[in-house]
mmCIF file of N, CA and C in Angstrom:
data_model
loop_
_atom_site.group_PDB
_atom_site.id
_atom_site.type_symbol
_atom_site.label_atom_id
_atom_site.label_comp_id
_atom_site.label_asym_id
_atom_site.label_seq_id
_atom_site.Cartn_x
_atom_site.Cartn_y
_atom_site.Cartn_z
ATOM 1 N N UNK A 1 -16.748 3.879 -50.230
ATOM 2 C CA UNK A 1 -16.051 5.056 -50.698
ATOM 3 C C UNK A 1 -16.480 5.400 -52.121
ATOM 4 N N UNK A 2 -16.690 4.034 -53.257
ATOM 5 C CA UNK A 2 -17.170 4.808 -54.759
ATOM 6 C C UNK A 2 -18.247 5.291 -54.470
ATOM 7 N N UNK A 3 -18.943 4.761 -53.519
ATOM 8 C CA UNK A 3 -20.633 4.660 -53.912
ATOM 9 C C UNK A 3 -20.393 6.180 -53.405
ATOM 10 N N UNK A 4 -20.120 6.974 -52.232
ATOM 11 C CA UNK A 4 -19.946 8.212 -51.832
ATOM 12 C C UNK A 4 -19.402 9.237 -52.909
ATOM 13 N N UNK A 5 -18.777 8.575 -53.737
ATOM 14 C CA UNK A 5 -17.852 9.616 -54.708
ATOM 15 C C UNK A 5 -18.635 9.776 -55.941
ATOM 16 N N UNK A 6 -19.655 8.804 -56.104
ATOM 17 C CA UNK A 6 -20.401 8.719 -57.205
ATOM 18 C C UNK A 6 -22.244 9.441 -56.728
ATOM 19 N N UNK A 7 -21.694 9.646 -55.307
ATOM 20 C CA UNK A 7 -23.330 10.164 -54.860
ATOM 21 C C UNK A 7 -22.649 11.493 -55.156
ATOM 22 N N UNK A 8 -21.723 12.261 -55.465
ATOM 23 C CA UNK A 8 -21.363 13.659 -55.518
ATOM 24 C C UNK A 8 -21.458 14.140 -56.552
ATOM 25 N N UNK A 9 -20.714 12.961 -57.481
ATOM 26 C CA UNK A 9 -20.461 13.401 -59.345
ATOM 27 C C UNK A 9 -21.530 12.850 -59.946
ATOM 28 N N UNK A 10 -22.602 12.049 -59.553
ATOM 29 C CA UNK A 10 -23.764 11.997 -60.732
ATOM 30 C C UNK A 10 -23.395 10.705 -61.391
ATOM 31 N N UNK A 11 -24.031 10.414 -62.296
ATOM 32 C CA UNK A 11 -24.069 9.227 -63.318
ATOM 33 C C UNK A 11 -22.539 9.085 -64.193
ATOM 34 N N UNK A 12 -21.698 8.156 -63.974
ATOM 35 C CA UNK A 12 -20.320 7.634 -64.557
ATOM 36 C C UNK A 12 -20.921 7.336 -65.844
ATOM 37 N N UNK A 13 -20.361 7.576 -66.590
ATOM 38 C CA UNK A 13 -19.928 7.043 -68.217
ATOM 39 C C UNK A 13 -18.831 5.778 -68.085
ATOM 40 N N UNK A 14 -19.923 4.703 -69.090
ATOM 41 C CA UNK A 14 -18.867 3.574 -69.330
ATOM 42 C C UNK A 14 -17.149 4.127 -69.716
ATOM 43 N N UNK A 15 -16.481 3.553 -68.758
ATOM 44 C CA UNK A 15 -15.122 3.199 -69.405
ATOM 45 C C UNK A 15 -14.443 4.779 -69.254
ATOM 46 N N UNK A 16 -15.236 5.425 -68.186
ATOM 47 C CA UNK A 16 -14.470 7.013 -67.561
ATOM 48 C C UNK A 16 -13.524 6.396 -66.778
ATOM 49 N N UNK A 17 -12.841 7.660 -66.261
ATOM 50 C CA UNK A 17 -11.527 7.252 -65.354
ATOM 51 C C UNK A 17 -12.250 6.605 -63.923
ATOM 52 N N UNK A 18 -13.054 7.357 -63.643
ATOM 53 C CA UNK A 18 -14.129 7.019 -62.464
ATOM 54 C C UNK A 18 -14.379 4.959 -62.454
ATOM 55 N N UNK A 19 -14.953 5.073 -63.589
ATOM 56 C CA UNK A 19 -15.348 3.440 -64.099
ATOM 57 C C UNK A 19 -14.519 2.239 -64.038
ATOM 58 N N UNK A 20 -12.894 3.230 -64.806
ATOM 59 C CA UNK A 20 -11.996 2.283 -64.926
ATOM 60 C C UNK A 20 -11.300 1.845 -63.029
ATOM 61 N N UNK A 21 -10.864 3.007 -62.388
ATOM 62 C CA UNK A 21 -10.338 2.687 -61.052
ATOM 63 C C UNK A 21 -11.213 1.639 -60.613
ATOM 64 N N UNK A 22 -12.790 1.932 -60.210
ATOM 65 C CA UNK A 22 -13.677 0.990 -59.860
ATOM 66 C C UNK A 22 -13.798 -0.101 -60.634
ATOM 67 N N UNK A 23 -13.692 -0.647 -61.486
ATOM 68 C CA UNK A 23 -13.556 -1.892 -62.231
ATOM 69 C C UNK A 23 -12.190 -2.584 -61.719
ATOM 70 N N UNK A 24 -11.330 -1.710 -61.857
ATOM 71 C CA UNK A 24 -10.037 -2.323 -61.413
ATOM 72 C C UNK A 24 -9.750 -2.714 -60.033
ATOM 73 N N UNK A 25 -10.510 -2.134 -59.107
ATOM 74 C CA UNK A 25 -10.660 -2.439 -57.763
ATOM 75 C C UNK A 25 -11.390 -3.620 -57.428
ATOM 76 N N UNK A 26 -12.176 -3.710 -58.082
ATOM 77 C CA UNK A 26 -13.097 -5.288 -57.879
ATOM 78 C C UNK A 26 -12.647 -5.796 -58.931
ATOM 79 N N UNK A 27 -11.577 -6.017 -59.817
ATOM 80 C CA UNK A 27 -11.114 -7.341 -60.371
ATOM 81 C C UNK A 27 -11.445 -7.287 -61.947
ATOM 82 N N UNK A 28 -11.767 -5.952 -62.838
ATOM 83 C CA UNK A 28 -12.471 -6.399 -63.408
ATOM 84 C C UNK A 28 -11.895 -5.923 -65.296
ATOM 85 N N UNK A 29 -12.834 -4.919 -65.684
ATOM 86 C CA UNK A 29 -11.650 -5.038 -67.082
ATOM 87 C C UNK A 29 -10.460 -3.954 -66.321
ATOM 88 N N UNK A 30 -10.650 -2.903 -65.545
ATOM 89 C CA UNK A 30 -10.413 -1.955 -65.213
ATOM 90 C C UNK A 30 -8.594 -2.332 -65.122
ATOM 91 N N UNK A 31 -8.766 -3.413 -64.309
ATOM 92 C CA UNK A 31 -6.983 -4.263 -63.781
ATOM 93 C C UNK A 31 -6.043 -3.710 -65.059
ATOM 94 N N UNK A 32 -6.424 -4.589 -65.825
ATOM 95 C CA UNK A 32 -5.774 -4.271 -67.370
ATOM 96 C C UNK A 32 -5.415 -2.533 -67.711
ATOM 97 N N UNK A 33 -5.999 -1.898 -67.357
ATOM 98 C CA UNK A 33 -5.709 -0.358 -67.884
ATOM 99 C C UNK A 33 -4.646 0.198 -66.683
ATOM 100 N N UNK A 34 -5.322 -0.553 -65.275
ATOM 101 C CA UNK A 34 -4.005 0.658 -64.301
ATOM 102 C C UNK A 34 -2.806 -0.542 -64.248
ATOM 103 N N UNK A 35 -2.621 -1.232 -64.940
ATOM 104 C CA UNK A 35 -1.364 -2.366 -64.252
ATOM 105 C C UNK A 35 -0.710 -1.954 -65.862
ATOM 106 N N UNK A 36 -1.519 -1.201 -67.184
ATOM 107 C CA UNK A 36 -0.479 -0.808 -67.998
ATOM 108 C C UNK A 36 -0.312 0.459 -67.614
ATOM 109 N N UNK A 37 -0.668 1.308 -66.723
ATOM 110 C CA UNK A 37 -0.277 2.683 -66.888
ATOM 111 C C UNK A 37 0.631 2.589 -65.461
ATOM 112 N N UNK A 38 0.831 1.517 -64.878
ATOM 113 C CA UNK A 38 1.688 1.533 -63.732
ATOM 114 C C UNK A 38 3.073 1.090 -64.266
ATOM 115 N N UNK A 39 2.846 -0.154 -65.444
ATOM 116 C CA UNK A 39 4.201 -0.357 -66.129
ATOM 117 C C UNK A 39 4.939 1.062 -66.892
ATOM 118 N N UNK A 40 3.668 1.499 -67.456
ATOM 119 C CA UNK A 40 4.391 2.553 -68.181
ATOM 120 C C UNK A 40 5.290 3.756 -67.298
ATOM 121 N N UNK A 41 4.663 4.111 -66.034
ATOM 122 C CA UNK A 41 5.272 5.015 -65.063
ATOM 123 C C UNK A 41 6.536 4.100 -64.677
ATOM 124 N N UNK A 42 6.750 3.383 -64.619
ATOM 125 C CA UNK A 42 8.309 2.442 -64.104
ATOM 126 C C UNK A 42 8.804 2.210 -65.083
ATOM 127 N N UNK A 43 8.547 2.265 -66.238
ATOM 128 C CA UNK A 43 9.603 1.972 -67.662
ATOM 129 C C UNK A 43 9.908 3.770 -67.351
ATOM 130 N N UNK A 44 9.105 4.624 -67.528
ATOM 131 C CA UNK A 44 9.571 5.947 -67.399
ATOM 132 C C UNK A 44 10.663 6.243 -66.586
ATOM 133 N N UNK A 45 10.557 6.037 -65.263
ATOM 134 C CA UNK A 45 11.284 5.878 -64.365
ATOM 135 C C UNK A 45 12.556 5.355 -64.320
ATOM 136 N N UNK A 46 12.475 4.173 -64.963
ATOM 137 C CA UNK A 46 13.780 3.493 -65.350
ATOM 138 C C UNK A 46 14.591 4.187 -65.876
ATOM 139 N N UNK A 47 13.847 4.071 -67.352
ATOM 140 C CA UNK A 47 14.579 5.209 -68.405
ATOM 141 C C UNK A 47 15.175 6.665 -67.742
ATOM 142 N N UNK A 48 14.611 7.572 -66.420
ATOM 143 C CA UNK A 48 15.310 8.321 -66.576
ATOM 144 C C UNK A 48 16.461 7.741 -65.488
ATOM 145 N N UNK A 49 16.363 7.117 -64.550
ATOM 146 C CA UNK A 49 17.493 6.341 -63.989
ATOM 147 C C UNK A 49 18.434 6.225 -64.801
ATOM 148 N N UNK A 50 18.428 5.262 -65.840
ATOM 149 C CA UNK A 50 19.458 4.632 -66.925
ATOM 150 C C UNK A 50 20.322 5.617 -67.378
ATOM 151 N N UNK A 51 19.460 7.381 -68.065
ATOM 152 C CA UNK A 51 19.833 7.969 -68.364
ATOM 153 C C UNK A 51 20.784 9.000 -67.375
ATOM 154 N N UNK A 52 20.710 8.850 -66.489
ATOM 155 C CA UNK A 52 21.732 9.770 -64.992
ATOM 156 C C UNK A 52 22.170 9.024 -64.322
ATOM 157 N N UNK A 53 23.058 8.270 -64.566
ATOM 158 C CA UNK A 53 23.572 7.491 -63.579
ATOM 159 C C UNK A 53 23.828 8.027 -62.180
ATOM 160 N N UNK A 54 23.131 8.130 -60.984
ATOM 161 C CA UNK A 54 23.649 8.536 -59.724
ATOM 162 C C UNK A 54 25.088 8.135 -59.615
ATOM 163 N N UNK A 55 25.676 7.416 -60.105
ATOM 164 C CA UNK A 55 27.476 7.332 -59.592
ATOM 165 C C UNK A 55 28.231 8.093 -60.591
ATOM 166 N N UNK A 56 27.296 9.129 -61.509
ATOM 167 C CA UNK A 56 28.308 9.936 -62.419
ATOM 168 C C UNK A 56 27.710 11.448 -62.596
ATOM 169 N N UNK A 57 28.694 11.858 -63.042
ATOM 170 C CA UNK A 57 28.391 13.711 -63.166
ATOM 171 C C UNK A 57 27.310 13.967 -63.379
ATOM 172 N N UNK A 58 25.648 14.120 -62.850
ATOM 173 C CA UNK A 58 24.299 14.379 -63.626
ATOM 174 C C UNK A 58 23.934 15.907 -63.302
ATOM 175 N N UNK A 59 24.944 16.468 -63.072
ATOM 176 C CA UNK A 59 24.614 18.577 -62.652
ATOM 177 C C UNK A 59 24.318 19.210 -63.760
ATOM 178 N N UNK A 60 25.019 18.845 -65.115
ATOM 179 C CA UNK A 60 24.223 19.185 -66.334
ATOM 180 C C UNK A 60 23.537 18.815 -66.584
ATOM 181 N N UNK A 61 22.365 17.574 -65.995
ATOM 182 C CA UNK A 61 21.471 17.448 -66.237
ATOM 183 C C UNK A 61 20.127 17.838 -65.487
ATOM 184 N N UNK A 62 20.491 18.907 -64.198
ATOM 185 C CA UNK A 62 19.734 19.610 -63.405
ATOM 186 C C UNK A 62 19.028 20.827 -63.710
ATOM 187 N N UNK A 63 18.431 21.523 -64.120
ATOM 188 C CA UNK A 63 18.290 22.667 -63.939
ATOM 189 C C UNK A 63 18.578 23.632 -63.018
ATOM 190 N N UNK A 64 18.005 23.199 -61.653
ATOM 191 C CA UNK A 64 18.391 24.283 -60.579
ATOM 192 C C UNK A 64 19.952 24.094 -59.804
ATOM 193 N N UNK A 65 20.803 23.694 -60.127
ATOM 194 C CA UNK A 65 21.941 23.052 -59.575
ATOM 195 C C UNK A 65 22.112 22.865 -58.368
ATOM 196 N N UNK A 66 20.789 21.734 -58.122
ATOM 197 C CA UNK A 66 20.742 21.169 -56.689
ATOM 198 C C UNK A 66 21.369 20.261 -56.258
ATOM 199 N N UNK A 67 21.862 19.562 -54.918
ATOM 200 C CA UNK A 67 22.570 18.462 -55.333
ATOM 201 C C UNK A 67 22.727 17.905 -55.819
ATOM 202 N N UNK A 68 23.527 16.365 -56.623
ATOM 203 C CA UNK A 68 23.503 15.528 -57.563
ATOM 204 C C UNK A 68 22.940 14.698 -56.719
ATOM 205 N N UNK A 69 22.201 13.440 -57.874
ATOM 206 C CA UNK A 69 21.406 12.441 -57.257
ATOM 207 C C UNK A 69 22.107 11.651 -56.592
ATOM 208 N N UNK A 70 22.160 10.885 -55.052
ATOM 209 C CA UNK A 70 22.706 9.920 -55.065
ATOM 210 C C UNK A 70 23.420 10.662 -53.391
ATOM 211 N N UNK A 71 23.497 12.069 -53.529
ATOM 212 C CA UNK A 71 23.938 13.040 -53.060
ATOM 213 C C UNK A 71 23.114 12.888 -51.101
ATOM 214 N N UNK A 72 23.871 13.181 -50.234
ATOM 215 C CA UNK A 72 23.171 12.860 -48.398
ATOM 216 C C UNK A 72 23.356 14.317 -48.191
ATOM 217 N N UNK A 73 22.410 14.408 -47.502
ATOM 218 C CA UNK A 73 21.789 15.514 -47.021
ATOM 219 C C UNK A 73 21.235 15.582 -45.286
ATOM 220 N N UNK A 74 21.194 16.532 -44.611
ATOM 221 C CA UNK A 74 19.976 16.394 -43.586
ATOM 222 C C UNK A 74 18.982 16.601 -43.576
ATOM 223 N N UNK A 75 18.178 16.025 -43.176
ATOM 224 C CA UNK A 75 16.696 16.565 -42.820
ATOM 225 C C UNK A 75 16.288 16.336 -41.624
ATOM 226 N N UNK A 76 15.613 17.066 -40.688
ATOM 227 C CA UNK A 76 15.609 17.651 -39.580
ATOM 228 C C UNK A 76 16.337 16.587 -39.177
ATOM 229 N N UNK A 77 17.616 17.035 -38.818
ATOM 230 C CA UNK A 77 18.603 16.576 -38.172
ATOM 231 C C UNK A 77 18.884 15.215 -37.861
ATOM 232 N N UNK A 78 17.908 15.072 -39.245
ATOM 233 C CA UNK A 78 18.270 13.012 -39.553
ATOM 234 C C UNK A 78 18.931 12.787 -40.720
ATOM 235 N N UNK A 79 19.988 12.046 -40.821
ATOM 236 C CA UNK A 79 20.694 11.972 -42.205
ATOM 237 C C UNK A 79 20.011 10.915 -42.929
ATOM 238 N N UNK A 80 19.742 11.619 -44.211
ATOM 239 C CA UNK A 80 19.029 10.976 -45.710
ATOM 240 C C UNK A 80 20.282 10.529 -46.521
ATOM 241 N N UNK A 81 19.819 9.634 -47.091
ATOM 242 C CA UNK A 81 20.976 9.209 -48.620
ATOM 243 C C UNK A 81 19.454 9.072 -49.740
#
């Protein structure tokens, strides 16, 4: 699959996004860059969790005043929580 993606885009530059996924896929410095940008997306995540508690009022914190989080719904005629 790189070798195909790299027959399209031409010659990678050390340490491009291209470089880093493929490094990180075979083990290499690459690991280190997506296992911090995966922590960083779940500290994000957290944080906005922490900040809306689904078991309390978060409609002022909606814009479109869509359900509140936490909130069951249907979807095609299967019930979601």
């Amino acid at each position: 699959m790189a070798a195909k993606i790299q027959s399209v885009i031409g010659p990678v530059a050390a340490r491009s996004v291209f470089a880093i996924w493929q490094s990180a896929r075979m083990g290499g410095y690459g690991v280190e860059y997506v296992n911090g940008g995966v922590r960083a997306l779940v500290a994000l995540a957290d944080a906005a969790v922490a900040h809306c508690n689904p078991l309390k009022d978060c409609k002022g914190l909606m814009n479109d005043g869509g359900p509140r989080l936490g909130a069951s719904y249907k979807v095609m005629g299967v019930m979601a929580v």
